[in-house]
Amino acid sequence: MTIVAARRYRQGHLVEADVLASADEAGRGEFDWIGLVDPTVEEMAELAARYHLHPLAVEDALMARHPPKAEAYTAQSFVVARTAAQGPGDTVAFGQTAMFVGERFLITVRQGSARTHVDLRTQLEAQPDRLAEGPDFVLHALLDFIVAGYDPLLDRLEETVGQMEDGAVEKFPDQARIRRIFRLRRVLRQLDGTAGRMEEMTRKLAEVEQPAIDARARPYFRDVYDHARRVVSRVRVNLDGLANILEVASLLEQSRQGAITRQLAAWAAILAVPTAIAGIYGMNFEFMPETDWRYGYFVVLGAIALACAGLFVRFRRIGWL
Amino acid sequence: MTIVAARRYRQGHLVEADVLASADEAGRGEFDWIGLVDPTVEEMAELAARYHLHPLAVEDALMARHPPKAEAYTAQSFVVARTAAQGPGDTVAFGQTAMFVGERFLITVRQGSARTHVDLRTQLEAQPDRLAEGPDFVLHALLDFIVAGYDPLLDRLEETVGQMEDGAVEKFPDQARIRRIFRLRRVLRQLDGTAGRMEEMTRKLAEVEQPAIDARARPYFRDVYDHARRVVSRVRVNLDGLANILEVASLLEQSRQGAITRQLAAWAAILAVPTAIAGIYGMNFEFMPETDWRYGYFVVLGAIALACAGLFVRFRRIGWL
Amino acid sequence: MTIVAARRYRQGHLVEADVLASADEAGRGEFDWIGLVDPTVEEMAELAARYHLHPLAVEDALMARHPPKAEAYTAQSFVVARTAAQGPGDTVAFGQTAMFVGERFLITVRQGSARTHVDLRTQLEAQPDRLAEGPDFVLHALLDFIVAGYDPLLDRLEETVGQMEDGAVEKFPDQARIRRIFRLRRVLRQLDGTAGRMEEMTRKLAEVEQPAIDARARPYFRDVYDHARRVVSRVRVNLDGLANILEVASLLEQSRQGAITRQLAAWAAILAVPTAIAGIYGMNFEFMPETDWRYGYFVVLGAIALACAGLFVRFRRIGWL
Amino acid sequence: MTIVAARRYRQGHLVEADVLASADEAGRGEFDWIGLVDPTVEEMAELAARYHLHPLAVEDALMARHPPKAEAYTAQSFVVARTAAQGPGDTVAFGQTAMFVGERFLITVRQGSARTHVDLRTQLEAQPDRLAEGPDFVLHALLDFIVAGYDPLLDRLEETVGQMEDGAVEKFPDQARIRRIFRLRRVLRQLDGTAGRMEEMTRKLAEVEQPAIDARARPYFRDVYDHARRVVSRVRVNLDGLANILEVASLLEQSRQGAITRQLAAWAAILAVPTAIAGIYGMNFEFMPETDWRYGYFVVLGAIALACAGLFVRFRRIGWL
Amino acid sequence: MTIVAARRYRQGHLVEADVLASADEAGRGEFDWIGLVDPTVEEMAELAARYHLHPLAVEDALMARHPPKAEAYTAQSFVVARTAAQGPGDTVAFGQTAMFVGERFLITVRQGSARTHVDLRTQLEAQPDRLAEGPDFVLHALLDFIVAGYDPLLDRLEETVGQMEDGAVEKFPDQARIRRIFRLRRVLRQLDGTAGRMEEMTRKLAEVEQPAIDARARPYFRDVYDHARRVVSRVRVNLDGLANILEVASLLEQSRQGAITRQLAAWAAILAVPTAIAGIYGMNFEFMPETDWRYGYFVVLGAIALACAGLFVRFRRIGWL
Ligand SMILES: [Mg+2]
Ligand SMILES: [Mg+2]
Ligand SMILES: [Mg+2]
Ligand SMILES: [Mg+2]
Ligand SMILES: [Mg+2]
Ligand SMILES: [Mg+2]
Ligand SMILES: [Mg+2]
Ligand SMILES: [Mg+2]
Ligand SMILES: [Mg+2]
Ligand SMILES: [Mg+2]
Ligand SMILES: [Mg+2]
Ligand SMILES: [Mg+2]
Ligand SMILES: [Mg+2]
Ligand SMILES: [Mg+2]
Ligand SMILES: [Mg+2]
Ligand SMILES: [Mg+2]
Ligand SMILES: [Mg+2]
Ligand SMILES: [Mg+2]
Ligand SMILES: [Mg+2]
Ligand SMILES: [Mg+2]
Ligand SMILES: [Mg+2]
Ligand SMILES: [Mg+2]
Ligand SMILES: [Mg+2]
Ligand SMILES: [Mg+2]
Ligand SMILES: [Mg+2]
Ligand SMILES: [Mg+2]
Ligand SMILES: [Mg+2]
Ligand SMILES: [Mg+2]
Ligand SMILES: [Mg+2]
Ligand SMILES: [Mg+2]
Ligand SMILES: [Mg+2]
């Protein structure tokens, strides 16, 4: 199930549902939209021959993990985008969509990307006037679709980080939470790298003239660029939030440990009094005058109590207890 | 209450208070100023049709949380600004004002922004010579008004951070203060992101030619840019201040904890002397010559006192006590 | 005492000591030098009318705390510089000098700046050939004077930081020193911000053509820029030095605390031996054979001493004591 | 064995296997490929005279550790690349390949680089149409080969770091692991520096016109640049991962130590109860009424047990135990 | 001994050994090389008059600590370089060489720079063809000489840091080593600042056209720039290495302290058992049934031993011992 679409449009209307069956090329006002999923090297070679694709671009399209890029090859543009979807737990599942854009064709190559383009295609076919603009407008629709796919992901991450921030000002993060922060950072850094490249790629499409892409399409790519930039910005705000949590958690733990050390020291001092005094009166000397006094025991008990109380009051005052 | 203003000006004088009631367009020397608050998609669509607004701009204007931007669409400029007001506690309440600027109209779309433009409009209407300059000068007045709105906010934050800095050099921040620093950083980072984009947007207006904006208006936008830059600079100084507090607090706590550890160790050592000696003389051996001596008890008490005093003096000298 | 000077020069020679008394304008080869200190809004308005100053520039000149900038307004240049002087303790007292430069006039507006321009003026008036170059050369002399004012300040800060660095490699900073580092950082960061803007402003004057400033003056402004850059560089070296002290202090404290913890643990272990053994022989059992032995007491004392000595040697070997 | 190849090609076909044996120069459509390994200064001088190499380039080629660069000398290009191979343990063994590119020759100088070019040469000689493109296409093949050599290295490092990240969320890194992280960082930073320079060098070849390099070769160098950039990006992701591990490890250790301190304090408090009470009843006063009661001992034992249990419950509740 | 050289060359050959003795200027194909060491203001003024040096350049040349720079003054270039030599201990002794370059003269002004130019001059005079190229080639030779002077310094620092890195993975740095790291960082940061400016200055000479410097000299300055960049790069690698050592040392100390805390807690718990039990049986109650049993003592001793052994095994299992 490699080739999932091979359609020809004329003035935005579908005229041929299996264009690869015959050898005739798209004419004026026509363009082909070929959709592939995880193609083999041989299938790509066939398409490359038919549409004169550049071997370097074909090589990139066949790589499973190529960072986003936009490159011009003589009369064609080549674009790699990365898709992002919610993975298990806090992870993100990345996929890849490579797009070859010619004057009269658009080839999309998906790898490990879960979202099909069926709905999008149906939607575009319902608007012949937009489809009539040609492959560059379809490229825009695809990129718009892919970048918009980052939003639900970020909504969820943002909620998670927001809850953690709320939690951080109330209670120290336990070890499980620290580990989750660690994993979230890993994910957000992956997103930062990938979205940063998406931003770079869309900016190139918005600002640098590209073959087979009309100047009229520029504001549309600028809008996608704007969206990608927003994604990067949100990712970084969340990374900042996690860094903030970690730094404050560290300080809170430090301060908490300091308080306990002081408390511990104070109690140790207070309890050292009966231990030391009782130890002394526990010695087995023949002649220890106090032990023979009638109320010696009570005097010593009282002295111990007084000393302990005195220390207690003092530690209270200096804030150790 | 979506449409809050729909006025037409000729040479800076109000000539029509409800311009949307009729269909005639603004003529030479005239312009319309339409003010909207949280409009519906349908209302925006109507205005878009009347003033030929670009669909991408309309889409952005309807988003509640779009970062500041300035974009050119053929003969119109589109600007998004974010307003900032004091929220509850240390928070900031952000709002949004989108502005469509044409040769003969200005449309403002407010979302979640609390400050109305009524006073500003009254003020401008009192200066017909300034209003006569057209929509670009009104755009400047609006941006000037919005950026100036960041100042009272920063005054307050600066005072808070300043007090904390003064406090930090006197006393260690307690847990409540650490938590407040955490919240302040969050707010200042939001402000940094937003004000940074305001700076970027105003610089674009000041330096890059834009449709429907006169070259004569440039120095005015440069002045707003200058102000936005000042805001960013103040935000960063305060972020730096908080980072400085945290770092010094951590070092002070470390040093304080070290002092207590040393003190604790010293007292533990001193008190270990009577405990150990008394323990030995508390043993129940039949034959312990010292216990039979007449003044054994006093000799041992004295030895204990001497040893403790010796240790005390030594710890004093090395600064542990 | 707002207007402190209002002089007219012709070919570098003073021809009029109170130029504001009459209404005639400076002619060819002449220029006016007006000096103001903390002027009122009205006074500025009068001068603005007489010399056609831009309202945005006038507004900036009246602000007490405007960051350094250089801006061109049609035929005039406007420059804001910040002066720095030694304040009480380790603080810096900033002031402001705004300068309006026209083809035939120079207006200086000082706010909170303690150093008068009297000496500088006397000096320049003694060199008519330099004064004859016009207002741009006076602007250079003023900026040179202001930037040179940062040097004694930095000399002092550098000495302070240098002493702290020397101290840091010898002894751990106590709490008073940590607090001083905190305050010095605050001051150095203020200086960094301000001097960085001075650098930016002087670079603009040295590299970008400005109205009323001759191309021949460029190398002179480049020299001031060079000086400002040196100031920024020195400020950062000192900030780096403080950061270095803090980081090393933290590690030294950590290592010192570790040493004490180990020492404390070792002594606690050694002293636990007599306590435990003595405790056992202090039990009141009827039948404890050892207590009845003739030399039981001495055997036990010896055993205790041996065990303690053994532990002591072992802790020495592993470096805990 | 310094000169390992000295071949002449005509239209991509080998026409001469030892070109240095005679003095005749390569003609139109021909080029020489000279391969050297660790040449002496004299050998380089001979080649420099024959092919008019620039003395500065020759000097660089003879250095054993020159960072990657691309430089133009009149009609020739000079390129230095660094090779990377797996060294013992976690280390990387760097080597160097300098390349002189003229219109009709290519000279490669390897130093400390383990991978020979034999296979690559055999491969290229099997594709005469590619070889016929001339020295610039051979340069591309060499750089492509060298940059691809970084990948297996990174695969291994990535796996190591990935395992450490997985480990970090499960168990605190022990001292051996901390030391390994330290060594990995050192290696990754070396890689970062070197690969960053490779990226810079390949970008220069892809974007700036160079003598003896055809404009048609540009997309090929851009592809190598893309690959080098990917290498840099992977290196940084791994450095980030290690930093993340270290930071989280530090926080986990802090939190773990806090838990133990609290536990220790709780048990110390609980055990202080029997010690203090038993100490008191161990005193040798003649008159201690409780000691004479029939069930005094059991009452005291019960009181001790109760107090200890009470403390235990309390510490449980506040989470210390 | 201020003027150490004053020679005239014609076509690269020495024609006059004391050019300042007479007043005739260098003719076509001739140039003067004047060498000064720590000159007085008056001496500089004389030379400035004779060779038309710019007063701003003269001022810089007389400063003892000017950062590296390259500046153009009408028909002359002015260059300041900083020399670096090994100082006592780990320090670096910086010096300064200012160079005035005209069409027909080169003036070098050394301040605090220990390495004379005698050897270099002798070397150049032995190559008349190189000297014949004029003052710009001598400038190159001087800069090449100065930048090469950083290498032995870095070799030594690199070795020191390398040993520390090797040490860091084996043993925790003691306080002396921490202090040495502190001092090395200080030195490396100075070097970073200075070498960074050297890089900037040489890049300017290599890339921007300068008066009195031939375009043919460009590749030579690019080579010096390359070398300066290598110096900066090496300095940063070493700074990174030190930062790496500090960070890992901190983590290792933290982990080591954690281990000791756990060990300490375990032994405290084990030893608390005999203390508590013995304390109880040391109480002086009349009626304590166990003390009257025949083997009570041995039973209690056994119970104590068992409890201690049990705890020991448990602590072993959880890794505290
Ligand atoms: Mg990246
Ligand atoms: Mg990426
Ligand atoms: Mg980016
Ligand atoms: Mg990025
Ligand atoms: Mg962004
Ligand atoms: Mg955005
Ligand atoms: Mg951003
Ligand atoms: Mg933002
Ligand atoms: Mg910004
Ligand atoms: Mg800014
Ligand atoms: Mg500003
Ligand atoms: Mg700023
Ligand atoms: Mg930090
Ligand atoms: Mg500033
Ligand atoms: Mg700056
Ligand atoms: Mg400088
Ligand atoms: Mg700077
Ligand atoms: Mg600087
Ligand atoms: Mg690098
Ligand atoms: Mg390198
Ligand atoms: Mg790089
Ligand atoms: Mg990069
Ligand atoms: Mg890449
Ligand atoms: Mg990269
Ligand atoms: Mg630098
Ligand atoms: Mg410097
Ligand atoms: Mg640099
Ligand atoms: Mg280099
Ligand atoms: Mg560099
Ligand atoms: Mg470098
Ligand atoms: Mg850190």
Short mmCIF file of N, CA, C and O in Angstrom, two decimals, chain A residues 165-166 169-170 219-220 222-223 226 229-230 240 244-245 247-248 251-252 254-258 262 265 272 279-290 320, chain B residues 56 63 66-67 69 71 175 178-179 182 185-186 189 197 200 246 250 253-254 256-257 260 264 271 278 281-284 290-292 294 296-298 300-301:
data_model
loop_
_atom_site.label_atom_id
_atom_site.label_comp_id
_atom_site.label_asym_id
_atom_site.label_seq_id
_atom_site.Cartn_x
_atom_site.Cartn_y
_atom_site.Cartn_z
N GLU A 165 3.80 23.62 37.77
CA GLU A 165 4.17 24.93 38.31
C GLU A 165 3.28 25.29 39.49
O GLU A 165 3.76 25.78 40.51
N ASP A 166 1.97 25.02 39.33
CA ASP A 166 1.07 25.29 40.45
C ASP A 166 1.47 24.45 41.65
O ASP A 166 1.51 24.92 42.79
N VAL A 169 4.71 25.60 43.71
CA VAL A 169 4.66 26.67 44.70
C VAL A 169 3.96 26.21 45.97
O VAL A 169 3.92 26.93 46.95
N GLU A 170 3.39 25.01 45.93
CA GLU A 170 2.71 24.52 47.14
C GLU A 170 3.48 23.44 47.89
O GLU A 170 3.49 23.38 49.09
N PRO A 219 2.41 35.27 1.31
CA PRO A 219 1.75 35.58 2.60
C PRO A 219 1.21 34.32 3.27
O PRO A 219 1.14 34.25 4.49
N TYR A 220 0.86 33.32 2.47
CA TYR A 220 0.34 32.09 3.06
C TYR A 220 1.44 31.34 3.80
O TYR A 220 1.25 30.84 4.88
N ARG A 222 4.05 32.78 4.98
CA ARG A 222 4.40 33.60 6.14
C ARG A 222 3.47 33.28 7.31
O ARG A 222 3.87 33.29 8.47
N ASP A 223 2.22 32.98 7.00
CA ASP A 223 1.27 32.63 8.05
C ASP A 223 1.67 31.31 8.72
O ASP A 223 1.61 31.18 9.94
N ASP A 226 4.60 32.02 10.89
CA ASP A 226 4.10 32.63 12.11
C ASP A 226 3.63 31.57 13.10
O ASP A 226 3.91 31.64 14.30
N ARG A 229 6.57 29.63 14.46
CA ARG A 229 7.29 30.43 15.43
C ARG A 229 6.56 30.42 16.77
O ARG A 229 7.18 30.40 17.83
N ARG A 230 5.23 30.46 16.69
CA ARG A 230 4.43 30.41 17.91
C ARG A 230 4.67 29.08 18.64
O ARG A 230 4.74 29.03 19.87
N ASP A 240 11.33 26.83 29.97
CA ASP A 240 11.64 27.81 31.00
C ASP A 240 10.90 27.50 32.29
O ASP A 240 11.46 27.59 33.38
N ASN A 244 12.53 26.73 35.86
CA ASN A 244 12.12 27.52 37.02
C ASN A 244 11.72 26.59 38.17
O ASN A 244 12.14 26.79 39.31
N ILE A 245 10.92 25.57 37.87
CA ILE A 245 10.50 24.62 38.91
C ILE A 245 11.72 23.96 39.55
O ILE A 245 11.84 23.89 40.77
N GLU A 247 14.84 24.93 39.67
CA GLU A 247 15.69 25.83 40.44
C GLU A 247 15.05 26.16 41.78
O GLU A 247 15.71 26.15 42.83
N VAL A 248 13.75 26.46 41.75
CA VAL A 248 13.07 26.78 43.00
C VAL A 248 12.99 25.55 43.91
O VAL A 248 13.18 25.66 45.13
N LEU A 251 16.15 25.19 45.76
CA LEU A 251 16.29 26.16 46.84
C LEU A 251 15.38 25.83 48.01
O LEU A 251 15.76 25.96 49.18
N LEU A 252 14.14 25.39 47.68
CA LEU A 252 13.20 25.04 48.76
C LEU A 252 13.73 23.86 49.56
O LEU A 252 13.66 23.84 50.79
N GLN A 254 16.81 22.97 49.90
CA GLN A 254 17.96 23.47 50.66
C GLN A 254 17.48 24.15 51.94
O GLN A 254 18.00 23.91 53.03
N SER A 255 16.47 24.99 51.79
CA SER A 255 15.97 25.76 52.92
C SER A 255 15.27 24.84 53.92
O SER A 255 15.39 24.98 55.14
N ARG A 256 14.55 23.84 53.40
CA ARG A 256 13.86 22.88 54.25
C ARG A 256 14.87 22.05 55.03
O ARG A 256 14.71 21.82 56.24
N GLN A 257 15.91 21.60 54.36
CA GLN A 257 16.93 20.80 55.01
C GLN A 257 17.65 21.63 56.08
O GLN A 257 17.97 21.12 57.16
N GLY A 258 17.84 22.91 55.79
CA GLY A 258 18.45 23.79 56.77
C GLY A 258 17.59 23.87 58.03
O GLY A 258 18.10 23.79 59.16
N ARG A 262 18.69 22.60 61.84
CA ARG A 262 18.64 23.46 63.03
C ARG A 262 17.78 22.84 64.12
O ARG A 262 18.15 22.84 65.29
N ALA A 265 19.59 19.95 65.67
CA ALA A 265 20.67 20.41 66.53
C ALA A 265 20.11 20.89 67.87
O ALA A 265 20.67 20.62 68.94
N ALA A 272 20.88 16.51 75.44
CA ALA A 272 22.22 16.22 75.96
C ALA A 272 22.32 16.58 77.43
O ALA A 272 23.14 16.03 78.17
N GLY A 279 24.35 11.01 83.68
CA GLY A 279 25.58 10.23 83.58
C GLY A 279 26.47 10.48 84.77
O GLY A 279 27.01 9.55 85.38
N ILE A 280 26.61 11.74 85.11
CA ILE A 280 27.49 12.10 86.23
C ILE A 280 26.99 11.51 87.55
O ILE A 280 27.76 10.94 88.32
N TYR A 281 25.68 11.60 87.77
CA TYR A 281 25.15 11.04 89.02
C TYR A 281 24.99 9.53 88.95
O TYR A 281 24.54 8.91 89.91
N GLY A 282 25.31 8.98 87.79
CA GLY A 282 25.26 7.52 87.68
C GLY A 282 26.62 6.90 87.96
O GLY A 282 26.78 5.69 87.95
N MET A 283 27.60 7.75 88.20
CA MET A 283 28.94 7.22 88.50
C MET A 283 28.93 6.57 89.88
O MET A 283 28.19 6.97 90.77
N ASN A 284 29.80 5.52 90.00
CA ASN A 284 29.77 4.71 91.23
C ASN A 284 30.81 5.11 92.27
O ASN A 284 31.40 4.25 92.91
N PHE A 285 31.04 6.40 92.43
CA PHE A 285 32.00 6.81 93.47
C PHE A 285 31.40 6.57 94.85
O PHE A 285 30.19 6.75 95.06
N GLU A 286 32.31 6.18 95.77
CA GLU A 286 31.86 5.96 97.15
C GLU A 286 31.32 7.25 97.73
O GLU A 286 30.24 7.30 98.30
N PHE A 287 32.12 8.31 97.51
CA PHE A 287 31.79 9.57 98.16
C PHE A 287 31.29 10.60 97.14
O PHE A 287 32.07 11.21 96.42
N MET A 288 29.96 10.68 97.00
CA MET A 288 29.36 11.71 96.15
C MET A 288 28.30 12.38 97.00
O MET A 288 27.19 11.88 97.11
N PRO A 289 28.66 13.51 97.63
CA PRO A 289 27.78 14.08 98.66
C PRO A 289 26.33 14.26 98.20
O PRO A 289 25.40 13.92 98.94
N GLU A 290 26.12 14.77 96.95
CA GLU A 290 24.75 15.08 96.52
C GLU A 290 23.84 13.85 96.61
O GLU A 290 22.66 13.97 96.89
N TRP A 320 15.19 28.40 65.79
CA TRP A 320 15.58 27.04 65.42
C TRP A 320 14.47 26.04 65.72
O TRP A 320 14.47 24.94 65.18
N LEU B 56 -6.21 35.97 5.97
CA LEU B 56 -5.22 35.55 6.97
C LEU B 56 -5.16 36.54 8.13
O LEU B 56 -4.99 36.16 9.29
N MET B 63 -8.12 35.42 16.70
CA MET B 63 -7.47 34.60 17.73
C MET B 63 -7.33 35.41 19.01
O MET B 63 -7.00 36.59 18.96
N HIS B 66 -2.74 35.98 20.04
CA HIS B 66 -1.73 36.03 18.99
C HIS B 66 -0.58 36.93 19.44
O HIS B 66 -0.82 38.02 19.93
N PRO B 67 0.67 36.49 19.25
CA PRO B 67 1.77 37.38 19.64
C PRO B 67 1.82 38.63 18.74
O PRO B 67 1.34 38.58 17.60
N LYS B 69 2.63 41.35 16.06
CA LYS B 69 3.22 41.24 14.73
C LYS B 69 2.81 42.42 13.87
O LYS B 69 1.82 43.10 14.15
N GLU B 71 2.35 43.04 9.66
CA GLU B 71 2.42 42.32 8.38
C GLU B 71 1.82 43.21 7.29
O GLU B 71 0.87 43.95 7.52
N GLN B 175 10.45 30.44 52.92
CA GLN B 175 9.81 29.67 51.85
C GLN B 175 8.72 30.48 51.12
O GLN B 175 8.57 30.35 49.90
N ILE B 178 10.55 32.66 48.66
CA ILE B 178 11.05 31.86 47.54
C ILE B 178 9.91 31.59 46.56
O ILE B 178 10.06 31.73 45.35
N ARG B 179 8.75 31.27 47.08
CA ARG B 179 7.61 30.99 46.21
C ARG B 179 7.18 32.25 45.46
O ARG B 179 6.77 32.19 44.31
N PHE B 182 9.48 32.79 42.62
CA PHE B 182 9.08 31.85 41.57
C PHE B 182 7.94 32.42 40.72
O PHE B 182 7.97 32.41 39.50
N ARG B 185 9.05 35.49 38.67
CA ARG B 185 9.83 35.12 37.49
C ARG B 185 8.94 34.69 36.35
O ARG B 185 9.18 35.02 35.19
N ARG B 186 7.92 33.92 36.68
CA ARG B 186 6.97 33.46 35.68
C ARG B 186 6.34 34.65 34.97
O ARG B 186 6.25 34.71 33.75
N ARG B 189 8.87 36.58 32.86
CA ARG B 189 9.19 35.88 31.62
C ARG B 189 8.09 36.03 30.59
O ARG B 189 8.36 36.17 29.41
N ARG B 197 8.35 40.82 21.62
CA ARG B 197 7.63 40.84 20.35
C ARG B 197 7.08 42.22 20.02
O ARG B 197 7.00 42.61 18.85
N GLU B 200 9.96 44.04 18.57
CA GLU B 200 10.20 43.57 17.21
C GLU B 200 9.19 44.20 16.23
O GLU B 200 9.55 44.65 15.14
N LEU B 246 18.27 34.73 44.08
CA LEU B 246 18.26 33.28 44.25
C LEU B 246 19.66 32.74 44.45
O LEU B 246 19.90 31.89 45.32
N SER B 250 21.06 31.07 47.90
CA SER B 250 21.56 29.70 47.95
C SER B 250 22.93 29.66 48.64
O SER B 250 23.18 28.79 49.47
N GLU B 253 22.52 30.39 52.41
CA GLU B 253 21.99 29.22 53.12
C GLU B 253 23.07 28.17 53.31
O GLU B 253 23.21 27.58 54.39
N GLN B 254 23.85 27.97 52.24
CA GLN B 254 24.95 27.01 52.30
C GLN B 254 25.92 27.41 53.42
O GLN B 254 26.34 26.57 54.22
N ARG B 256 25.36 29.41 55.96
CA ARG B 256 24.70 29.35 57.26
C ARG B 256 24.63 27.91 57.76
O ARG B 256 24.91 27.62 58.92
N GLN B 257 24.30 27.00 56.86
CA GLN B 257 24.21 25.61 57.24
C GLN B 257 25.58 25.07 57.65
O GLN B 257 25.70 24.29 58.60
N ILE B 260 26.27 26.17 61.20
CA ILE B 260 25.52 25.39 62.18
C ILE B 260 26.10 23.99 62.32
O ILE B 260 26.20 23.46 63.43
N LEU B 264 27.31 22.55 65.81
CA LEU B 264 26.73 21.29 66.27
C LEU B 264 27.83 20.28 66.58
O LEU B 264 27.82 19.60 67.61
N LEU B 271 30.18 17.71 74.72
CA LEU B 271 29.29 16.93 75.58
C LEU B 271 29.63 15.44 75.60
O LEU B 271 29.20 14.70 76.49
N ALA B 278 31.76 9.72 82.47
CA ALA B 278 30.76 9.28 83.44
C ALA B 278 30.35 7.84 83.16
O ALA B 278 30.13 7.05 84.08
N TYR B 281 32.91 5.55 84.75
CA TYR B 281 32.80 5.44 86.22
C TYR B 281 31.44 4.93 86.66
O TYR B 281 31.18 4.77 87.84
N GLY B 282 30.56 4.72 85.68
CA GLY B 282 29.25 4.15 86.01
C GLY B 282 29.27 2.63 85.87
O GLY B 282 28.28 1.95 86.16
N MET B 283 30.41 2.10 85.43
CA MET B 283 30.51 0.64 85.30
C MET B 283 30.53 0.00 86.68
O MET B 283 31.01 0.60 87.64
N ASN B 284 29.97 -1.22 86.75
CA ASN B 284 29.80 -1.86 88.05
C ASN B 284 30.89 -2.85 88.43
O ASN B 284 30.62 -3.91 88.96
N GLU B 290 39.63 4.18 91.66
CA GLU B 290 39.29 5.61 91.76
C GLU B 290 38.00 5.82 92.55
O GLU B 290 37.86 6.83 93.23
N THR B 291 37.04 4.89 92.40
CA THR B 291 35.74 5.14 93.04
C THR B 291 35.83 5.08 94.56
O THR B 291 34.94 5.55 95.25
N ASP B 292 36.91 4.50 95.05
CA ASP B 292 37.05 4.39 96.49
C ASP B 292 37.81 5.56 97.10
O ASP B 292 37.83 5.75 98.30
N ARG B 294 38.78 9.24 98.35
CA ARG B 294 37.95 10.21 99.06
C ARG B 294 37.44 11.29 98.11
O ARG B 294 36.25 11.61 98.10
N GLY B 296 37.81 11.25 94.73
CA GLY B 296 37.75 10.77 93.34
C GLY B 296 36.67 11.50 92.54
O GLY B 296 36.90 11.96 91.42
N TYR B 297 35.51 11.59 93.13
CA TYR B 297 34.38 12.22 92.45
C TYR B 297 34.73 13.63 92.01
O TYR B 297 34.53 14.01 90.84
N PHE B 298 35.34 14.40 92.94
CA PHE B 298 35.63 15.80 92.61
C PHE B 298 36.75 15.92 91.59
O PHE B 298 36.73 16.77 90.71
N VAL B 300 37.36 13.73 89.24
CA VAL B 300 36.77 13.41 87.93
C VAL B 300 35.92 14.57 87.44
O VAL B 300 36.00 14.97 86.27
N LEU B 301 35.09 15.16 88.33
CA LEU B 301 34.29 16.33 87.91
C LEU B 301 35.20 17.42 87.37
O LEU B 301 34.92 18.04 86.33
#
